[in-house]
């Protein structure tokens, strides 16, 4: 545990170890691990919130689709030509809004993948490098402390004018520790350089990427709302005149069946159901990416 205690050592002791206090004690690179974890939590929260927003937009697009189908159905059944055209146009506008919503979601979903790459690949890799660097630093510090202890031991025996067995037999252990310290120092310096480079690149990616992705998201939302506004702006159908006296509350007592027409209607219904099933499958695939 000695190499852990060195984190709170004095400046004199740090200077005696051969490196500056800025590197050995209260290392800024190790402290950046906390900042990296805060960024990780921010990205995770941003991704979760974006997924909820996109899911809400998908639900809104499905509401637009339901409105469009309903108004189109009303337009088909409306006997008055102007009212029928108005309902049909209004329903088609909502269908176009639903398509714009799906298009917007397809443009924004890659943003989540980019943020996920930063969160699940770049950040863990950098954290692993920092931890390796911290282990190498403590290993180097342990050798430094061992050398310091052996030097103090020699000074104490020399002060007492007593022979030290280690020194009398060639001091091989001391030279071995010095060699290990030198190798640990080289490893420590190399890992520190790697951490500095990775942290600089990660900071640049964080600053540039977060701004780019948020601008991309805002632009997609603004484009979607502007396009929807243009569609509704062109749809000037109100007020709608409906003559209720001609067809309201008038129902036939018995339905009329036409075999030939039923066959044609059944074929059309099958085609419509197949197309709707295909669209729903595509939308489910899109939601699956959330």
PDB file of C-alpha atoms in Angstrom:
ATOM      1  CA  UNK A   1       0.000   0.000   0.000  1.00  0.00           C
ATOM      2  CA  UNK A   2       3.015   2.304   0.089  1.00  0.00           C
ATOM      3  CA  UNK A   3       2.646   3.357  -3.532  1.00  0.00           C
ATOM      4  CA  UNK A   4      -0.969   4.391  -2.768  1.00  0.00           C
ATOM      5  CA  UNK A   5       0.098   6.585   0.132  1.00  0.00           C
ATOM      6  CA  UNK A   6       2.391   8.537  -2.206  1.00  0.00           C
ATOM      7  CA  UNK A   7      -0.640  10.400  -3.541  1.00  0.00           C
ATOM      8  CA  UNK A   8      -0.540  12.589  -0.423  1.00  0.00           C
ATOM      9  CA  UNK A   9       3.217  12.885   0.012  1.00  0.00           C
ATOM     10  CA  UNK A  10       5.027  16.171   0.569  1.00  0.00           C
ATOM     11  CA  UNK A  11       6.794  18.181  -2.132  1.00  0.00           C
ATOM     12  CA  UNK A  12      10.237  17.295  -0.700  1.00  0.00           C
ATOM     13  CA  UNK A  13       9.555  13.579  -0.909  1.00  0.00           C
ATOM     14  CA  UNK A  14       8.144  13.923  -4.439  1.00  0.00           C
ATOM     15  CA  UNK A  15      11.274  15.774  -5.558  1.00  0.00           C
ATOM     16  CA  UNK A  16      13.420  13.057  -4.010  1.00  0.00           C
ATOM     17  CA  UNK A  17      11.655  10.470  -6.162  1.00  0.00           C
ATOM     18  CA  UNK A  18      12.976  12.064  -9.326  1.00  0.00           C
ATOM     19  CA  UNK A  19       9.814  13.443 -10.871  1.00  0.00           C
ATOM     20  CA  UNK A  20       7.858  16.611 -10.255  1.00  0.00           C
ATOM     21  CA  UNK A  21       4.931  16.707  -7.833  1.00  0.00           C
ATOM     22  CA  UNK A  22       2.630  17.649 -10.725  1.00  0.00           C
ATOM     23  CA  UNK A  23       3.158  14.212 -12.278  1.00  0.00           C
ATOM     24  CA  UNK A  24       3.470  12.005  -9.220  1.00  0.00           C
ATOM     25  CA  UNK A  25       1.073  13.622  -6.758  1.00  0.00           C
ATOM     26  CA  UNK A  26      -2.497  14.631  -7.601  1.00  0.00           C
ATOM     27  CA  UNK A  27      -1.997  13.661 -11.240  1.00  0.00           C
ATOM     28  CA  UNK A  28      -4.243  15.722 -13.516  1.00  0.00           C
ATOM     29  CA  UNK A  29      -4.599  12.877 -16.017  1.00  0.00           C
ATOM     30  CA  UNK A  30      -5.948  10.517 -13.375  1.00  0.00           C
ATOM     31  CA  UNK A  31      -8.292  13.251 -12.189  1.00  0.00           C
ATOM     32  CA  UNK A  32      -9.595  13.602 -15.745  1.00  0.00           C
ATOM     33  CA  UNK A  33     -11.043  10.142 -15.328  1.00  0.00           C
ATOM     34  CA  UNK A  34     -13.760  11.716 -13.180  1.00  0.00           C
ATOM     35  CA  UNK A  35     -14.433  14.320 -15.861  1.00  0.00           C
ATOM     36  CA  UNK A  36     -14.622  11.548 -18.439  1.00  0.00           C
ATOM     37  CA  UNK A  37     -17.176   9.701 -16.304  1.00  0.00           C
ATOM     38  CA  UNK A  38     -19.264  12.878 -16.053  1.00  0.00           C
ATOM     39  CA  UNK A  39     -19.202  13.215 -19.853  1.00  0.00           C
ATOM     40  CA  UNK A  40     -20.205   9.568 -20.109  1.00  0.00           C
ATOM     41  CA  UNK A  41     -23.230  10.156 -17.890  1.00  0.00           C
ATOM     42  CA  UNK A  42     -24.154  13.247 -19.914  1.00  0.00           C
ATOM     43  CA  UNK A  43     -24.009  11.313 -23.195  1.00  0.00           C
ATOM     44  CA  UNK A  44     -26.033   8.461 -21.737  1.00  0.00           C
ATOM     45  CA  UNK A  45     -28.713  10.872 -20.537  1.00  0.00           C
ATOM     46  CA  UNK A  46     -28.692  12.676 -23.881  1.00  0.00           C
ATOM     47  CA  UNK A  47     -29.174   9.426 -25.799  1.00  0.00           C
ATOM     48  CA  UNK A  48     -31.993   8.253 -23.515  1.00  0.00           C
ATOM     49  CA  UNK A  49     -33.799  11.598 -23.758  1.00  0.00           C
ATOM     50  CA  UNK A  50     -33.390  11.700 -27.550  1.00  0.00           C
ATOM     51  CA  UNK A  51     -34.850   8.210 -27.830  1.00  0.00           C
ATOM     52  CA  UNK A  52     -37.894   9.296 -25.817  1.00  0.00           C
ATOM     53  CA  UNK A  53     -38.332  12.398 -27.998  1.00  0.00           C
ATOM     54  CA  UNK A  54     -38.090  10.372 -31.215  1.00  0.00           C
ATOM     55  CA  UNK A  55     -40.534   7.799 -29.854  1.00  0.00           C
ATOM     56  CA  UNK A  56     -42.975  10.635 -29.111  1.00  0.00           C
ATOM     57  CA  UNK A  57     -42.536  11.978 -32.658  1.00  0.00           C
ATOM     58  CA  UNK A  58     -43.237   8.515 -34.035  1.00  0.00           C
ATOM     59  CA  UNK A  59     -46.454   8.361 -32.009  1.00  0.00           C
ATOM     60  CA  UNK A  60     -47.418  11.814 -33.345  1.00  0.00           C
ATOM     61  CA  UNK A  61     -46.773  10.649 -36.905  1.00  0.00           C
ATOM     62  CA  UNK A  62     -49.066   7.668 -36.306  1.00  0.00           C
ATOM     63  CA  UNK A  63     -51.760  10.075 -35.073  1.00  0.00           C
ATOM     64  CA  UNK A  64     -51.335  12.088 -38.284  1.00  0.00           C
ATOM     65  CA  UNK A  65     -51.701   8.896 -40.291  1.00  0.00           C
ATOM     66  CA  UNK A  66     -54.890   7.965 -38.417  1.00  0.00           C
ATOM     67  CA  UNK A  67     -56.267  11.489 -38.980  1.00  0.00           C
ATOM     68  CA  UNK A  68     -55.418  11.257 -42.669  1.00  0.00           C
ATOM     69  CA  UNK A  69     -57.138   7.907 -43.098  1.00  0.00           C
ATOM     70  CA  UNK A  70     -60.209   9.113 -41.204  1.00  0.00           C
ATOM     71  CA  UNK A  71     -60.613  12.343 -43.157  1.00  0.00           C
ATOM     72  CA  UNK A  72     -59.962  10.560 -46.443  1.00  0.00           C
ATOM     73  CA  UNK A  73     -62.674   8.049 -45.568  1.00  0.00           C
ATOM     74  CA  UNK A  74     -65.058  10.910 -44.746  1.00  0.00           C
ATOM     75  CA  UNK A  75     -64.192  12.594 -48.047  1.00  0.00           C
ATOM     76  CA  UNK A  76     -64.966   9.460 -50.022  1.00  0.00           C
ATOM     77  CA  UNK A  77     -68.383   9.129 -48.413  1.00  0.00           C
ATOM     78  CA  UNK A  78     -69.306  12.823 -48.567  1.00  0.00           C
ATOM     79  CA  UNK A  79     -71.929  13.418 -51.298  1.00  0.00           C
ATOM     80  CA  UNK A  80     -71.128  17.114 -51.748  1.00  0.00           C
ATOM     81  CA  UNK A  81     -68.274  17.654 -54.188  1.00  0.00           C
ATOM     82  CA  UNK A  82     -66.649  20.637 -52.440  1.00  0.00           C
ATOM     83  CA  UNK A  83     -66.899  19.076 -49.005  1.00  0.00           C
ATOM     84  CA  UNK A  84     -65.589  15.770 -50.332  1.00  0.00           C
ATOM     85  CA  UNK A  85     -62.611  17.506 -51.930  1.00  0.00           C
ATOM     86  CA  UNK A  86     -61.935  19.460 -48.731  1.00  0.00           C
ATOM     87  CA  UNK A  87     -61.954  16.376 -46.499  1.00  0.00           C
ATOM     88  CA  UNK A  88     -59.843  14.429 -48.972  1.00  0.00           C
ATOM     89  CA  UNK A  89     -57.308  17.264 -49.222  1.00  0.00           C
ATOM     90  CA  UNK A  90     -57.185  17.602 -45.442  1.00  0.00           C
ATOM     91  CA  UNK A  91     -56.640  13.864 -45.040  1.00  0.00           C
ATOM     92  CA  UNK A  92     -53.896  13.829 -47.687  1.00  0.00           C
ATOM     93  CA  UNK A  93     -52.149  16.691 -45.866  1.00  0.00           C
ATOM     94  CA  UNK A  94     -52.039  14.619 -42.676  1.00  0.00           C
ATOM     95  CA  UNK A  95     -50.712  11.631 -44.601  1.00  0.00           C
ATOM     96  CA  UNK A  96     -47.921  13.787 -46.010  1.00  0.00           C
ATOM     97  CA  UNK A  97     -47.138  15.004 -42.483  1.00  0.00           C
ATOM     98  CA  UNK A  98     -46.855  11.379 -41.385  1.00  0.00           C
ATOM     99  CA  UNK A  99     -44.388  10.693 -44.207  1.00  0.00           C
ATOM    100  CA  UNK A 100     -42.367  13.767 -43.248  1.00  0.00           C
ATOM    101  CA  UNK A 101     -42.233  12.517 -39.662  1.00  0.00           C
ATOM    102  CA  UNK A 102     -40.912   9.112 -40.755  1.00  0.00           C
ATOM    103  CA  UNK A 103     -38.363  10.833 -43.008  1.00  0.00           C
ATOM    104  CA  UNK A 104     -37.218  13.031 -40.118  1.00  0.00           C
ATOM    105  CA  UNK A 105     -36.804   9.989 -37.870  1.00  0.00           C
ATOM    106  CA  UNK A 106     -34.698   8.208 -40.489  1.00  0.00           C
ATOM    107  CA  UNK A 107     -32.445  11.266 -40.731  1.00  0.00           C
ATOM    108  CA  UNK A 108     -32.055  11.597 -36.953  1.00  0.00           C
ATOM    109  CA  UNK A 109     -31.557   7.923 -36.020  1.00  0.00           C
ATOM    110  CA  UNK A 110     -27.912   7.907 -37.313  1.00  0.00           C
ATOM    111  CA  UNK A 111     -27.221  10.649 -34.763  1.00  0.00           C
ATOM    112  CA  UNK A 112     -27.939   8.140 -32.006  1.00  0.00           C
ATOM    113  CA  UNK A 113     -25.494   5.697 -33.577  1.00  0.00           C
ATOM    114  CA  UNK A 114     -22.763   8.366 -33.647  1.00  0.00           C
ATOM    115  CA  UNK A 115     -23.376   9.297 -30.013  1.00  0.00           C
ATOM    116  CA  UNK A 116     -23.417   5.612 -29.118  1.00  0.00           C
ATOM    117  CA  UNK A 117     -20.027   5.147 -30.784  1.00  0.00           C
ATOM    118  CA  UNK A 118     -18.570   7.855 -28.551  1.00  0.00           C
ATOM    119  CA  UNK A 119     -20.276   6.456 -25.462  1.00  0.00           C
ATOM    120  CA  UNK A 120     -19.664   2.719 -25.946  1.00  0.00           C
ATOM    121  CA  UNK A 121     -16.305   2.699 -27.771  1.00  0.00           C
ATOM    122  CA  UNK A 122     -14.285   5.908 -27.425  1.00  0.00           C
ATOM    123  CA  UNK A 123     -14.942   6.532 -23.725  1.00  0.00           C
ATOM    124  CA  UNK A 124     -14.313   2.932 -22.481  1.00  0.00           C
ATOM    125  CA  UNK A 125     -11.098   2.722 -24.527  1.00  0.00           C
ATOM    126  CA  UNK A 126      -9.797   5.987 -23.046  1.00  0.00           C
ATOM    127  CA  UNK A 127     -10.773   4.939 -19.511  1.00  0.00           C
ATOM    128  CA  UNK A 128      -8.882   1.673 -19.971  1.00  0.00           C
ATOM    129  CA  UNK A 129      -5.793   3.568 -21.135  1.00  0.00           C
ATOM    130  CA  UNK A 130      -5.989   5.891 -18.113  1.00  0.00           C
ATOM    131  CA  UNK A 131      -6.247   2.929 -15.751  1.00  0.00           C
ATOM    132  CA  UNK A 132      -3.220   1.286 -17.357  1.00  0.00           C
ATOM    133  CA  UNK A 133      -1.352   4.559 -16.994  1.00  0.00           C
ATOM    134  CA  UNK A 134      -2.309   4.781 -13.313  1.00  0.00           C
ATOM    135  CA  UNK A 135      -1.088   1.227 -12.706  1.00  0.00           C
ATOM    136  CA  UNK A 136       2.215   2.001 -14.448  1.00  0.00           C
ATOM    137  CA  UNK A 137       2.589   5.163 -12.378  1.00  0.00           C
ATOM    138  CA  UNK A 138       2.086   3.315  -9.102  1.00  0.00           C
ATOM    139  CA  UNK A 139       4.492   0.594 -10.204  1.00  0.00           C
ATOM    140  CA  UNK A 140       7.137   3.217 -10.930  1.00  0.00           C
ATOM    141  CA  UNK A 141       6.453   4.919  -7.605  1.00  0.00           C
ATOM    142  CA  UNK A 142       6.870   1.634  -5.749  1.00  0.00           C
ATOM    143  CA  UNK A 143      10.351   1.188  -7.237  1.00  0.00           C
ATOM    144  CA  UNK A 144      11.178   4.801  -6.391  1.00  0.00           C
ATOM    145  CA  UNK A 145      10.144   4.248  -2.786  1.00  0.00           C
ATOM    146  CA  UNK A 146      12.132   1.023  -2.611  1.00  0.00           C
ATOM    147  CA  UNK A 147      15.259   2.839  -3.818  1.00  0.00           C
ATOM    148  CA  UNK A 148      14.616   5.574  -1.243  1.00  0.00           C
ATOM    149  CA  UNK A 149      14.349   2.974   1.532  1.00  0.00           C
ATOM    150  CA  UNK A 150      17.556   1.256   0.474  1.00  0.00           C
ATOM    151  CA  UNK A 151      19.402   4.599   0.348  1.00  0.00           C
ATOM    152  CA  UNK A 152      18.161   5.501   3.818  1.00  0.00           C
ATOM    153  CA  UNK A 153      19.256   2.089   5.045  1.00  0.00           C
ATOM    154  CA  UNK A 154      22.775   2.655   3.695  1.00  0.00           C
ATOM    155  CA  UNK A 155      22.952   6.122   5.289  1.00  0.00           C
ATOM    156  CA  UNK A 156      21.842   4.773   8.661  1.00  0.00           C
ATOM    157  CA  UNK A 157      24.405   1.966   8.642  1.00  0.00           C
ATOM    158  CA  UNK A 158      27.109   4.381   7.482  1.00  0.00           C
ATOM    159  CA  UNK A 159      26.228   6.770  10.300  1.00  0.00           C
ATOM    160  CA  UNK A 160      26.543   3.925  12.797  1.00  0.00           C
ATOM    161  CA  UNK A 161      29.764   2.779  11.081  1.00  0.00           C
ATOM    162  CA  UNK A 162      28.386  -0.718  10.797  1.00  0.00           C
ATOM    163  CA  UNK A 163      28.752  -2.990   7.762  1.00  0.00           C
ATOM    164  CA  UNK A 164      25.689  -3.674   5.615  1.00  0.00           C
ATOM    165  CA  UNK A 165      25.537  -7.226   4.268  1.00  0.00           C
ATOM    166  CA  UNK A 166      23.866  -6.128   1.026  1.00  0.00           C
ATOM    167  CA  UNK A 167      26.617  -3.628   0.314  1.00  0.00           C
ATOM    168  CA  UNK A 168      29.381  -5.993   1.395  1.00  0.00           C
ATOM    169  CA  UNK A 169      28.172  -8.678  -1.038  1.00  0.00           C
ATOM    170  CA  UNK A 170      28.113  -6.415  -4.113  1.00  0.00           C
ATOM    171  CA  UNK A 171      24.805  -4.584  -3.688  1.00  0.00           C
ATOM    172  CA  UNK A 172      23.157  -6.652  -6.462  1.00  0.00           C
ATOM    173  CA  UNK A 173      19.646  -6.104  -5.108  1.00  0.00           C
ATOM    174  CA  UNK A 174      20.068  -2.330  -5.231  1.00  0.00           C
ATOM    175  CA  UNK A 175      21.287  -2.428  -8.833  1.00  0.00           C
ATOM    176  CA  UNK A 176      18.400  -4.703  -9.770  1.00  0.00           C
ATOM    177  CA  UNK A 177      15.881  -2.292  -8.259  1.00  0.00           C
ATOM    178  CA  UNK A 178      17.519   0.588 -10.142  1.00  0.00           C
ATOM    179  CA  UNK A 179      17.176  -1.356 -13.397  1.00  0.00           C
ATOM    180  CA  UNK A 180      13.515  -2.133 -12.709  1.00  0.00           C
ATOM    181  CA  UNK A 181      12.884   1.500 -11.835  1.00  0.00           C
ATOM    182  CA  UNK A 182      14.383   2.624 -15.124  1.00  0.00           C
ATOM    183  CA  UNK A 183      12.185   0.223 -17.113  1.00  0.00           C
ATOM    184  CA  UNK A 184       9.109   1.233 -15.125  1.00  0.00           C
ATOM    185  CA  UNK A 185       9.945   4.890 -15.782  1.00  0.00           C
ATOM    186  CA  UNK A 186      10.109   4.268 -19.551  1.00  0.00           C
ATOM    187  CA  UNK A 187       6.792   2.415 -19.481  1.00  0.00           C
ATOM    188  CA  UNK A 188       5.242   5.160 -17.358  1.00  0.00           C
ATOM    189  CA  UNK A 189       6.441   7.918 -19.721  1.00  0.00           C
ATOM    190  CA  UNK A 190       5.154   6.056 -22.807  1.00  0.00           C
ATOM    191  CA  UNK A 191       1.706   5.461 -21.313  1.00  0.00           C
ATOM    192  CA  UNK A 192       1.531   9.077 -20.174  1.00  0.00           C
ATOM    193  CA  UNK A 193       2.197  10.212 -23.742  1.00  0.00           C
ATOM    194  CA  UNK A 194      -0.533   7.856 -25.025  1.00  0.00           C
ATOM    195  CA  UNK A 195      -3.010   9.169 -22.471  1.00  0.00           C
ATOM    196  CA  UNK A 196      -2.235  12.781 -23.346  1.00  0.00           C
ATOM    197  CA  UNK A 197      -2.841  12.111 -27.045  1.00  0.00           C
ATOM    198  CA  UNK A 198      -6.065  10.167 -26.449  1.00  0.00           C
ATOM    199  CA  UNK A 199      -7.446  12.728 -24.030  1.00  0.00           C
ATOM    200  CA  UNK A 200      -6.716  15.558 -26.457  1.00  0.00           C
ATOM    201  CA  UNK A 201      -8.406  13.711 -29.328  1.00  0.00           C
ATOM    202  CA  UNK A 202     -11.361  12.754 -27.145  1.00  0.00           C
ATOM    203  CA  UNK A 203     -11.820  16.343 -25.961  1.00  0.00           C
ATOM    204  CA  UNK A 204     -11.760  17.592 -29.541  1.00  0.00           C
ATOM    205  CA  UNK A 205     -14.271  14.940 -30.592  1.00  0.00           C
ATOM    206  CA  UNK A 206     -16.488  15.795 -27.628  1.00  0.00           C
ATOM    207  CA  UNK A 207     -16.526  19.518 -28.413  1.00  0.00           C
ATOM    208  CA  UNK A 208     -16.975  19.135 -32.166  1.00  0.00           C
ATOM    209  CA  UNK A 209     -19.233  16.092 -32.183  1.00  0.00           C
ATOM    210  CA  UNK A 210     -21.728  17.234 -29.577  1.00  0.00           C
ATOM    211  CA  UNK A 211     -22.198  20.572 -31.348  1.00  0.00           C
ATOM    212  CA  UNK A 212     -22.563  18.916 -34.748  1.00  0.00           C
ATOM    213  CA  UNK A 213     -25.033  16.283 -33.547  1.00  0.00           C
ATOM    214  CA  UNK A 214     -27.214  18.803 -31.684  1.00  0.00           C
ATOM    215  CA  UNK A 215     -27.253  21.120 -34.711  1.00  0.00           C
ATOM    216  CA  UNK A 216     -28.180  18.154 -36.867  1.00  0.00           C
ATOM    217  CA  UNK A 217     -31.050  17.295 -34.533  1.00  0.00           C
ATOM    218  CA  UNK A 218     -32.323  20.889 -34.348  1.00  0.00           C
ATOM    219  CA  UNK A 219     -32.117  21.328 -38.126  1.00  0.00           C
ATOM    220  CA  UNK A 220     -34.078  18.088 -38.669  1.00  0.00           C
ATOM    221  CA  UNK A 221     -36.804  19.215 -36.273  1.00  0.00           C
ATOM    222  CA  UNK A 222     -36.939  22.707 -37.790  1.00  0.00           C
ATOM    223  CA  UNK A 223     -37.182  21.278 -41.311  1.00  0.00           C
ATOM    224  CA  UNK A 224     -39.954  18.931 -40.226  1.00  0.00           C
ATOM    225  CA  UNK A 225     -41.991  21.695 -38.606  1.00  0.00           C
ATOM    226  CA  UNK A 226     -41.461  24.086 -41.542  1.00  0.00           C
ATOM    227  CA  UNK A 227     -42.540  21.440 -44.052  1.00  0.00           C
ATOM    228  CA  UNK A 228     -45.633  20.616 -41.987  1.00  0.00           C
ATOM    229  CA  UNK A 229     -46.439  24.317 -41.748  1.00  0.00           C
ATOM    230  CA  UNK A 230     -46.152  24.695 -45.513  1.00  0.00           C
ATOM    231  CA  UNK A 231     -48.456  21.733 -46.078  1.00  0.00           C
ATOM    232  CA  UNK A 232     -51.117  23.066 -43.737  1.00  0.00           C
ATOM    233  CA  UNK A 233     -50.665  26.571 -45.151  1.00  0.00           C
ATOM    234  CA  UNK A 234     -51.539  25.314 -48.630  1.00  0.00           C
ATOM    235  CA  UNK A 235     -54.524  23.403 -47.292  1.00  0.00           C
ATOM    236  CA  UNK A 236     -57.096  26.181 -47.176  1.00  0.00           C
ATOM    237  CA  UNK A 237     -60.374  24.306 -46.883  1.00  0.00           C
ATOM    238  CA  UNK A 238     -62.231  26.040 -44.077  1.00  0.00           C
ATOM    239  CA  UNK A 239     -65.063  26.748 -43.722  1.00  0.00           C
ATOM    240  CA  UNK A 240     -66.434  23.444 -45.036  1.00  0.00           C
ATOM    241  CA  UNK A 241     -70.023  23.507 -46.225  1.00  0.00           C
ATOM    242  CA  UNK A 242     -71.866  20.259 -45.577  1.00  0.00           C
ATOM    243  CA  UNK A 243     -75.527  19.782 -46.494  1.00  0.00           C
ATOM    244  CA  UNK A 244     -76.799  17.626 -43.651  1.00  0.00           C
ATOM    245  CA  UNK A 245     -80.394  17.676 -44.873  1.00  0.00           C
ATOM    246  CA  UNK A 246     -79.674  15.459 -47.873  1.00  0.00           C
ATOM    247  CA  UNK A 247     -78.036  12.453 -46.303  1.00  0.00           C
ATOM    248  CA  UNK A 248     -77.866  12.815 -42.552  1.00  0.00           C
ATOM    249  CA  UNK A 249     -79.708  10.174 -40.532  1.00  0.00           C
ATOM    250  CA  UNK A 250     -80.914   8.478 -43.737  1.00  0.00           C
ATOM    251  CA  UNK A 251     -80.070   4.769 -43.718  1.00  0.00           C
ATOM    252  CA  UNK A 252     -81.097   2.043 -46.079  1.00  0.00           C
ATOM    253  CA  UNK A 253     -83.169  -0.660 -44.475  1.00  0.00           C
ATOM    254  CA  UNK A 254     -81.454  -3.468 -46.372  1.00  0.00           C
ATOM    255  CA  UNK A 255     -78.030  -3.441 -47.997  1.00  0.00           C
ATOM    256  CA  UNK A 256     -77.665  -4.114 -51.704  1.00  0.00           C
ATOM    257  CA  UNK A 257     -75.127  -6.716 -52.730  1.00  0.00           C
ATOM    258  CA  UNK A 258     -73.377  -6.886 -56.087  1.00  0.00           C
ATOM    259  CA  UNK A 259     -71.257  -9.935 -56.579  1.00  0.00           C
ATOM    260  CA  UNK A 260     -69.012  -8.446 -59.259  1.00  0.00           C
ATOM    261  CA  UNK A 261     -68.410  -5.231 -57.348  1.00  0.00           C
ATOM    262  CA  UNK A 262     -67.705  -7.177 -54.160  1.00  0.00           C
ATOM    263  CA  UNK A 263     -64.991  -9.186 -55.897  1.00  0.00           C
ATOM    264  CA  UNK A 264     -63.312  -6.008 -57.158  1.00  0.00           C
ATOM    265  CA  UNK A 265     -63.616  -4.381 -53.718  1.00  0.00           C
ATOM    266  CA  UNK A 266     -62.136  -7.458 -52.052  1.00  0.00           C
ATOM    267  CA  UNK A 267     -59.129  -7.331 -54.376  1.00  0.00           C
ATOM    268  CA  UNK A 268     -58.632  -3.630 -53.664  1.00  0.00           C
ATOM    269  CA  UNK A 269     -58.915  -4.249 -49.916  1.00  0.00           C
ATOM    270  CA  UNK A 270     -56.311  -7.021 -50.113  1.00  0.00           C
ATOM    271  CA  UNK A 271     -53.896  -4.736 -51.971  1.00  0.00           C
ATOM    272  CA  UNK A 272     -54.429  -1.915 -49.453  1.00  0.00           C
ATOM    273  CA  UNK A 273     -53.938  -4.280 -46.515  1.00  0.00           C
ATOM    274  CA  UNK A 274     -50.712  -5.611 -48.048  1.00  0.00           C
ATOM    275  CA  UNK A 275     -49.349  -2.096 -48.539  1.00  0.00           C
ATOM    276  CA  UNK A 276     -50.331  -1.078 -44.992  1.00  0.00           C
ATOM    277  CA  UNK A 277     -48.676  -4.206 -43.582  1.00  0.00           C
ATOM    278  CA  UNK A 278     -45.466  -3.359 -45.462  1.00  0.00           C
ATOM    279  CA  UNK A 279     -45.488   0.223 -44.151  1.00  0.00           C
ATOM    280  CA  UNK A 280     -46.145  -0.961 -40.599  1.00  0.00           C
ATOM    281  CA  UNK A 281     -43.227  -3.416 -40.834  1.00  0.00           C
ATOM    282  CA  UNK A 282     -40.898  -0.599 -41.946  1.00  0.00           C
ATOM    283  CA  UNK A 283     -42.111   1.590 -39.089  1.00  0.00           C
ATOM    284  CA  UNK A 284     -41.592  -1.208 -36.555  1.00  0.00           C
ATOM    285  CA  UNK A 285     -38.047  -1.660 -37.875  1.00  0.00           C
ATOM    286  CA  UNK A 286     -37.469   2.058 -37.403  1.00  0.00           C
ATOM    287  CA  UNK A 287     -38.824   1.964 -33.840  1.00  0.00           C
ATOM    288  CA  UNK A 288     -36.613  -1.044 -33.127  1.00  0.00           C
ATOM    289  CA  UNK A 289     -33.577   1.177 -33.640  1.00  0.00           C
ATOM    290  CA  UNK A 290     -34.668   3.354 -30.703  1.00  0.00           C
TER     291      UNK A 290
END
